[in-house]
Coordinates of C-alpha atoms in Angstrom, one line a residue:
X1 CA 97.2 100.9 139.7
X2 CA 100.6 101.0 141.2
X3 CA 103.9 101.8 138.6
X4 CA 106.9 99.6 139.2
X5 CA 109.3 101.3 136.9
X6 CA 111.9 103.2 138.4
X7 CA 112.4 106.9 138.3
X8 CA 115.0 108.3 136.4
X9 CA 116.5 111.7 135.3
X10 CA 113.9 113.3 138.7
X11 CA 115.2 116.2 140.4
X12 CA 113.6 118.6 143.2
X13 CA 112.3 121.6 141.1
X14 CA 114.3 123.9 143.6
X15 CA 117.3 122.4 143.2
X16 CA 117.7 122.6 139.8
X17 CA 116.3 126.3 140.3
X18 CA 119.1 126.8 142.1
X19 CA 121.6 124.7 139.8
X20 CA 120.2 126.9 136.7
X21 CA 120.5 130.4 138.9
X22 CA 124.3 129.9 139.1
X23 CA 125.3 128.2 135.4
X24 CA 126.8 131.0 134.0
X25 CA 125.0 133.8 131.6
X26 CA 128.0 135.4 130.0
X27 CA 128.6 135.5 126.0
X28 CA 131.6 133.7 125.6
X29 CA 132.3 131.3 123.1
X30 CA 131.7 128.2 123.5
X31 CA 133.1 126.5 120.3
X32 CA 135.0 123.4 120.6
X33 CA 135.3 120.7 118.6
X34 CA 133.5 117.0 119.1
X35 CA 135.9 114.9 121.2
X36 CA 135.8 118.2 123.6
X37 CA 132.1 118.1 123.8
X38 CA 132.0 113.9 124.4
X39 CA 134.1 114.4 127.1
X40 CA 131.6 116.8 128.6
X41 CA 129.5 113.4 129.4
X42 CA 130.5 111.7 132.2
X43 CA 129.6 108.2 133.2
X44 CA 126.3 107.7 135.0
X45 CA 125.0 110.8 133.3
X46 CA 121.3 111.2 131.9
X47 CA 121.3 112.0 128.0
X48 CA 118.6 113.1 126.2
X49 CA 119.4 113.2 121.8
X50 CA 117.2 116.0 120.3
X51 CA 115.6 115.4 117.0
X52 CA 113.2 112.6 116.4
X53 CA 112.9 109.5 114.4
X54 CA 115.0 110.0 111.4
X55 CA 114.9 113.9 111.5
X56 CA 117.6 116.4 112.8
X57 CA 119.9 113.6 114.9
X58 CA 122.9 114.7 116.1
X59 CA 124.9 111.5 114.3
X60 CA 128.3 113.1 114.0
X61 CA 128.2 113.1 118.4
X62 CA 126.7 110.0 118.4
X63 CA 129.2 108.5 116.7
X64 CA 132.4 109.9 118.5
X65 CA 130.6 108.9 122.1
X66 CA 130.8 105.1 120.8
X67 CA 134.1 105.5 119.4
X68 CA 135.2 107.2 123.4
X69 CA 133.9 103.9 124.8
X70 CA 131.4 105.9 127.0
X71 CA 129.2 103.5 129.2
X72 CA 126.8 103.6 131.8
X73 CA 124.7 106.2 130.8
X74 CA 120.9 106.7 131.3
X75 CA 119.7 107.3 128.0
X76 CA 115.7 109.2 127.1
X77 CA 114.5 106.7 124.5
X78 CA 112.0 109.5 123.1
X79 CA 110.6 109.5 119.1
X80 CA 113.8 107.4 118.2
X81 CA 115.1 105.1 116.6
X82 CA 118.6 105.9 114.8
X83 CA 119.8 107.4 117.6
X84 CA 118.6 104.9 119.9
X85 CA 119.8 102.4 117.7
X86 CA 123.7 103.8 117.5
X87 CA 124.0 104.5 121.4
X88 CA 122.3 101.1 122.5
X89 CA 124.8 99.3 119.3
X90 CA 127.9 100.9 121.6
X91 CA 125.9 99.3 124.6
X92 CA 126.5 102.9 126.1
X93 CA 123.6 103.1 128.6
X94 CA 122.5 100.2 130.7
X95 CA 118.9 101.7 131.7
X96 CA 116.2 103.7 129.8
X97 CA 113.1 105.8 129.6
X98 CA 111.8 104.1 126.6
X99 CA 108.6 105.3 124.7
X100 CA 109.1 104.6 121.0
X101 CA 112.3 102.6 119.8
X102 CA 113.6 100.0 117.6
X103 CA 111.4 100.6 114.4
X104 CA 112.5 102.4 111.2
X105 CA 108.8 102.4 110.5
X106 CA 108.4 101.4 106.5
X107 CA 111.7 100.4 106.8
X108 CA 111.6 97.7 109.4
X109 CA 113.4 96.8 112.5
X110 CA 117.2 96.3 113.3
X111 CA 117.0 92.6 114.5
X112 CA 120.3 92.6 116.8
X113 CA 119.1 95.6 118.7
X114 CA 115.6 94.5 118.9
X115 CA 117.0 91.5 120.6
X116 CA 119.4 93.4 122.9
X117 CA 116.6 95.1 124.6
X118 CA 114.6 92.0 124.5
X119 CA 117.7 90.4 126.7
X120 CA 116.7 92.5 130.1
X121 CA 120.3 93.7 129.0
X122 CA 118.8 97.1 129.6
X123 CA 116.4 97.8 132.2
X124 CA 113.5 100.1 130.5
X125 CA 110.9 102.4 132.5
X126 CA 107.8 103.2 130.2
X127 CA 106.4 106.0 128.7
X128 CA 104.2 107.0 125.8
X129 CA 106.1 109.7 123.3
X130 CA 103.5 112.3 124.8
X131 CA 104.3 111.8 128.5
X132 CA 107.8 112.0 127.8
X133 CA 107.1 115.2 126.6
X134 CA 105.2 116.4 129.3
X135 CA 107.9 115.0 131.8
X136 CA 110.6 117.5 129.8
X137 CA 107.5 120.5 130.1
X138 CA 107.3 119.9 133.8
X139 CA 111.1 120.7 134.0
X140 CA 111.1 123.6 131.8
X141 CA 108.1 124.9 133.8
X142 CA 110.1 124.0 137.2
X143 CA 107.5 122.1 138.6
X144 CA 108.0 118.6 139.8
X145 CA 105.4 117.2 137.2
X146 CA 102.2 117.6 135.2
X147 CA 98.8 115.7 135.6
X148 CA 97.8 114.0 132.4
X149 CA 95.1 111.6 131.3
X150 CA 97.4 109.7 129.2
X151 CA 98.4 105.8 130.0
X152 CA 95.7 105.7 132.3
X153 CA 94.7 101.9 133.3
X154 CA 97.1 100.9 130.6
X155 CA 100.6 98.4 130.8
X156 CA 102.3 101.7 129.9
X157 CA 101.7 103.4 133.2
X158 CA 102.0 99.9 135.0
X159 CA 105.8 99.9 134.0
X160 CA 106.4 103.9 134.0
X161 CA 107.3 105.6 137.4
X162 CA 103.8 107.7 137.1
X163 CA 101.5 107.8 139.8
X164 CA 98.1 108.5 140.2
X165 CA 96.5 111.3 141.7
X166 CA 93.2 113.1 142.3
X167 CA 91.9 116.4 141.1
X168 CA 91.1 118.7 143.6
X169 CA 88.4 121.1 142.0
X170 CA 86.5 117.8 140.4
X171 CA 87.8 114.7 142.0
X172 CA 88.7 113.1 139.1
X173 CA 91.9 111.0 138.9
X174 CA 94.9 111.7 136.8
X175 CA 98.2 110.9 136.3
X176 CA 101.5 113.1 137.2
X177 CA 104.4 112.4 135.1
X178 CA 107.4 113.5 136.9
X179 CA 109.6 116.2 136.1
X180 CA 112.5 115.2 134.1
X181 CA 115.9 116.8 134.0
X182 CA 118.5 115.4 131.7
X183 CA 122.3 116.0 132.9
X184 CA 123.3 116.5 129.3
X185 CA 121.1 117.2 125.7
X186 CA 122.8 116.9 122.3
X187 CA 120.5 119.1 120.0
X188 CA 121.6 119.4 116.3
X189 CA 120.4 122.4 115.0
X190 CA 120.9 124.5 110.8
X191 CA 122.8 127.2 112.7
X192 CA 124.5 128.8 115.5
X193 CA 126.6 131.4 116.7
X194 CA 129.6 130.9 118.7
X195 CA 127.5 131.5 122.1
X196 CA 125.2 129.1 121.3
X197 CA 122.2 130.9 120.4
X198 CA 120.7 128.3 117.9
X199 CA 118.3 128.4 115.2
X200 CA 115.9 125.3 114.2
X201 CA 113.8 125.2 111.0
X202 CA 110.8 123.4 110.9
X203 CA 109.3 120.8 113.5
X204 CA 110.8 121.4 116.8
X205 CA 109.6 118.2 119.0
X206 CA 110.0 118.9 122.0
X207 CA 113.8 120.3 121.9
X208 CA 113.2 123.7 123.2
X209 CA 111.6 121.9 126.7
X210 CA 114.9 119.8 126.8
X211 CA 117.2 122.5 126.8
X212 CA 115.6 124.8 129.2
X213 CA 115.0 121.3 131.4
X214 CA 119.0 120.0 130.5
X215 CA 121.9 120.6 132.7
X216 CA 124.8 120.6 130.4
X217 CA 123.2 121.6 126.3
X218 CA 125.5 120.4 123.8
X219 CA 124.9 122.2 120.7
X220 CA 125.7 120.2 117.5
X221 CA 125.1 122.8 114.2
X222 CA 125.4 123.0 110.3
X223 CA 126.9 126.1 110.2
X224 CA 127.9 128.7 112.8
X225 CA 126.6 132.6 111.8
X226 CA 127.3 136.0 112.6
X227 CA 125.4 137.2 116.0
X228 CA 123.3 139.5 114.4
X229 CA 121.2 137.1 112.3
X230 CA 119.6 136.7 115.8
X231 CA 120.2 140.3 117.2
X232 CA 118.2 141.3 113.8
X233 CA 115.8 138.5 113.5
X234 CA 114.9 137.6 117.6
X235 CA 112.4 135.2 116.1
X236 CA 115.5 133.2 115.0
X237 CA 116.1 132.1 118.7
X238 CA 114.8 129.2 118.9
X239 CA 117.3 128.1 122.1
X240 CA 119.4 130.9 124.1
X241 CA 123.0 131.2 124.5
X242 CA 122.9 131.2 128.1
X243 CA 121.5 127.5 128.1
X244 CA 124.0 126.2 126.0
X245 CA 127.7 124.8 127.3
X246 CA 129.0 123.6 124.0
X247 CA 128.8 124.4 120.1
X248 CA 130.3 122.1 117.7
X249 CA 130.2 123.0 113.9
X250 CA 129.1 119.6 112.1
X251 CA 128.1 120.1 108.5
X252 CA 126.2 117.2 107.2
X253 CA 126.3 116.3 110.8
X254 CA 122.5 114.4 111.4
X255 CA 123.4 112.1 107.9
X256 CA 122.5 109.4 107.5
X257 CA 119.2 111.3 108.8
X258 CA 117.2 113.9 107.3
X259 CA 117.7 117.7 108.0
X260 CA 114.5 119.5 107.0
X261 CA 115.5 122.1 103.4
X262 CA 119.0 120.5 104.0
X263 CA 119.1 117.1 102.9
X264 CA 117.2 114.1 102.3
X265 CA 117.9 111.3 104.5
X266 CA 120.0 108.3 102.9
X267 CA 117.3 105.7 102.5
X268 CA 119.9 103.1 101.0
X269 CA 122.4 103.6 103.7
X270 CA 119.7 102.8 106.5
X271 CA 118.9 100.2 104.4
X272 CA 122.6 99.3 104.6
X273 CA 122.2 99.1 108.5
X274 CA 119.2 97.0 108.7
X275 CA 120.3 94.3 106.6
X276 CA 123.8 94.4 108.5
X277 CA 121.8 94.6 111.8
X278 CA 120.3 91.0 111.1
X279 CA 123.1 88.9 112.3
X280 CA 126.0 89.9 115.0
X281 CA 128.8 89.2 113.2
X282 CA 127.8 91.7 110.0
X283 CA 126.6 94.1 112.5
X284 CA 130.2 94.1 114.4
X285 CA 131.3 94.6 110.7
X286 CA 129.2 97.6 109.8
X287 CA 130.3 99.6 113.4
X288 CA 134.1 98.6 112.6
X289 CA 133.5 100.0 108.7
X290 CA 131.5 102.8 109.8
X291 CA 132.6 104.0 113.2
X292 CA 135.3 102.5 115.0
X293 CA 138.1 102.1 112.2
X294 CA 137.0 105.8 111.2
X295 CA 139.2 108.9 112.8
X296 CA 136.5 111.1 112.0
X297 CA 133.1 111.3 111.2
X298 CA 134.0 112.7 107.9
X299 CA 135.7 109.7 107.3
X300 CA 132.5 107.9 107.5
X301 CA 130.7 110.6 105.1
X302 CA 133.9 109.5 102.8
X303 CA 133.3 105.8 102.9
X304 CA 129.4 106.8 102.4
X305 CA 129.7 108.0 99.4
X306 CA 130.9 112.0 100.1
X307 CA 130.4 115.1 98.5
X308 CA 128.9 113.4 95.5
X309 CA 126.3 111.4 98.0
X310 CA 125.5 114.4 99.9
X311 CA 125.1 116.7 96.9
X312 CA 122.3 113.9 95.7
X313 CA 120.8 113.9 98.8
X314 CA 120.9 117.6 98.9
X315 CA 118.9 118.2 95.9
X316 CA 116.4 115.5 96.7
X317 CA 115.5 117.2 99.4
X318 CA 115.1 120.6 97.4
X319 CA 113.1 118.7 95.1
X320 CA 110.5 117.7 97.7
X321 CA 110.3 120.8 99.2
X322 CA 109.3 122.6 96.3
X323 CA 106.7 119.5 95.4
X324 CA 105.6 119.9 98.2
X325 CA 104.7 123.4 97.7
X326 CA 107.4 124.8 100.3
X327 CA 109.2 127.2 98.5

């Protein structure tokens, strides 16, 4: 079967050897705050949001990108759907690797967006969520991809930019997902030192692949610590200082999302969005309320409902964990 969908985010392997040889490895820090770090995409760039679904998105950057008025980015459509959802609402990318989007599961669906990329508005190549990974493995392996037996024969690889190839120790036929190497990844994380050495807690995706594979690794955290709690605990590493360009201290920064023994996600605020996302008109409403008439993103967190809302959503999420026998 021959793929029609165009390849995006694909680099030569040696290129970007040679691109990572030179970025610089020296602890300096790299603190800034979040208008510094937006500007830090430029337009035309590949992004890649860390995080998935409703879980660990970096919001608080979302929402200052829209309110910079960035456009004509390339945007990984991977696991998501909030942050899909926000970027495609500030029609800030015009084409896509898309592998699960639009849904909020149980939820349901935001209408206005589902029709957006409906339109042809965007043009979308395919993937299934476990070749997108693999494309983001190839990269962080630097090879130029990985055969897999996924999407074989299926519409997926028809519209991907996959293509087939043959085994040559059994002659079977696989696929190869190409490499794929972002220009910029915005990864929230529950802490970080001023270098960027960040720490994740719980289920990683497949964020440590898209910062070894990134070329610029924004760095969105809940708290910045001292250096040592890495120095003492290596374990904690869970991405290196010397892959990161940008750290931006964002407490609260992935609501209305969840953030694993954080806080819970804000069912009746997504709830909020959905029924808002049913028409234009309360839709344009909803960004104005929420994102464009707000200086800040702690604005927003203000007209949410603020430290009362996030203290509510803070024990809820302490209460599941220890339900859940996760103490």
């Amino acid at each position: 079967m021959e793929s029609i969908g165009e390849l995006l985010g694909f680099h030569h392997p040696d290129e970007m050897r040679e691109f990572f040889r030179k970025k610089s490895k020296k602890m300096t820090s790299k603190l800034m705050d979040l208008k510094q770090a937006v500007s830090l995409v430029k337009e035309g760039d590949y992004i890649s949001i860390g995080g998935f679904g409703t879980v660990r998105i970096p919001t608080a950057f979302i929402h200052e990108l829209l309110r910079a008025k960035k456009k004509n980015l390339i945007a990984a459509c991977f696991t998501s759907n909030v942050d899909t959802d926000f970027l495609a609402a500030g029609k800030t990318f015009n084409k896509a690797d898309a592998s699960y989007i639009i849904s909020f599961e149980a939820l349901g669906a935001p209408k206005v967006l589902k029709k957006y990329f409906e339109s042809g508005s965007i043009q979308l190549t395919e993937w299934s969520n476990g070749a997108m990974g693999w494309r983001y493995k190839a990269a962080a392996m630097g090879l130029s991809y990985l055969p897999v037996r996924s999407m074989l024969g299926t519409d997926t690889q028809k519209y991907s930019a996959a293509k087939e190839v043959t085994c040559p120790f059994t002659g079977m036929k696989y696929l190869a997902v190409p490499a794929l190497y972002p220009d910029v990844a915005v990864i929230h994380v529950h802490a970080a030192d001023i270098y960027g050495n960040s720490y994740i807690r719980g289920v990683l995706v497949a964020d440590v692949d898209i910062a070894k594979a990134s070329k610029k690794v924004i760095i969105t955290t809940e708290k910045i610590v001292p250096t040592e709690f890495f120095r003492d605990n290596p374990q904690n590493t869970t991405i290196p200082f010397y892959q990161v360009d940008a750290v931006v201290v964002t407490p609260y920064g992935s609501y209305p999302c969840n953030m694993p023994y954080e806080y819970f996600m804000d069912v009746d605020h997504l709830r909020e969005f959905l029924k808002a996302a049913e028409d234009e008109k309360t839709f344009q409403e909803y960004l104005d309320k929420n994102i464009y008439n707000c200086n800040d993103f702690y604005e927003y967190l203000d007209n949410c409902g603020g430290i009362r809302r996030l203290e509510y959503l803070k024990d809820l999420e302490s209460q599941i964990i220890i339900e859940g026998g996760l103490r």
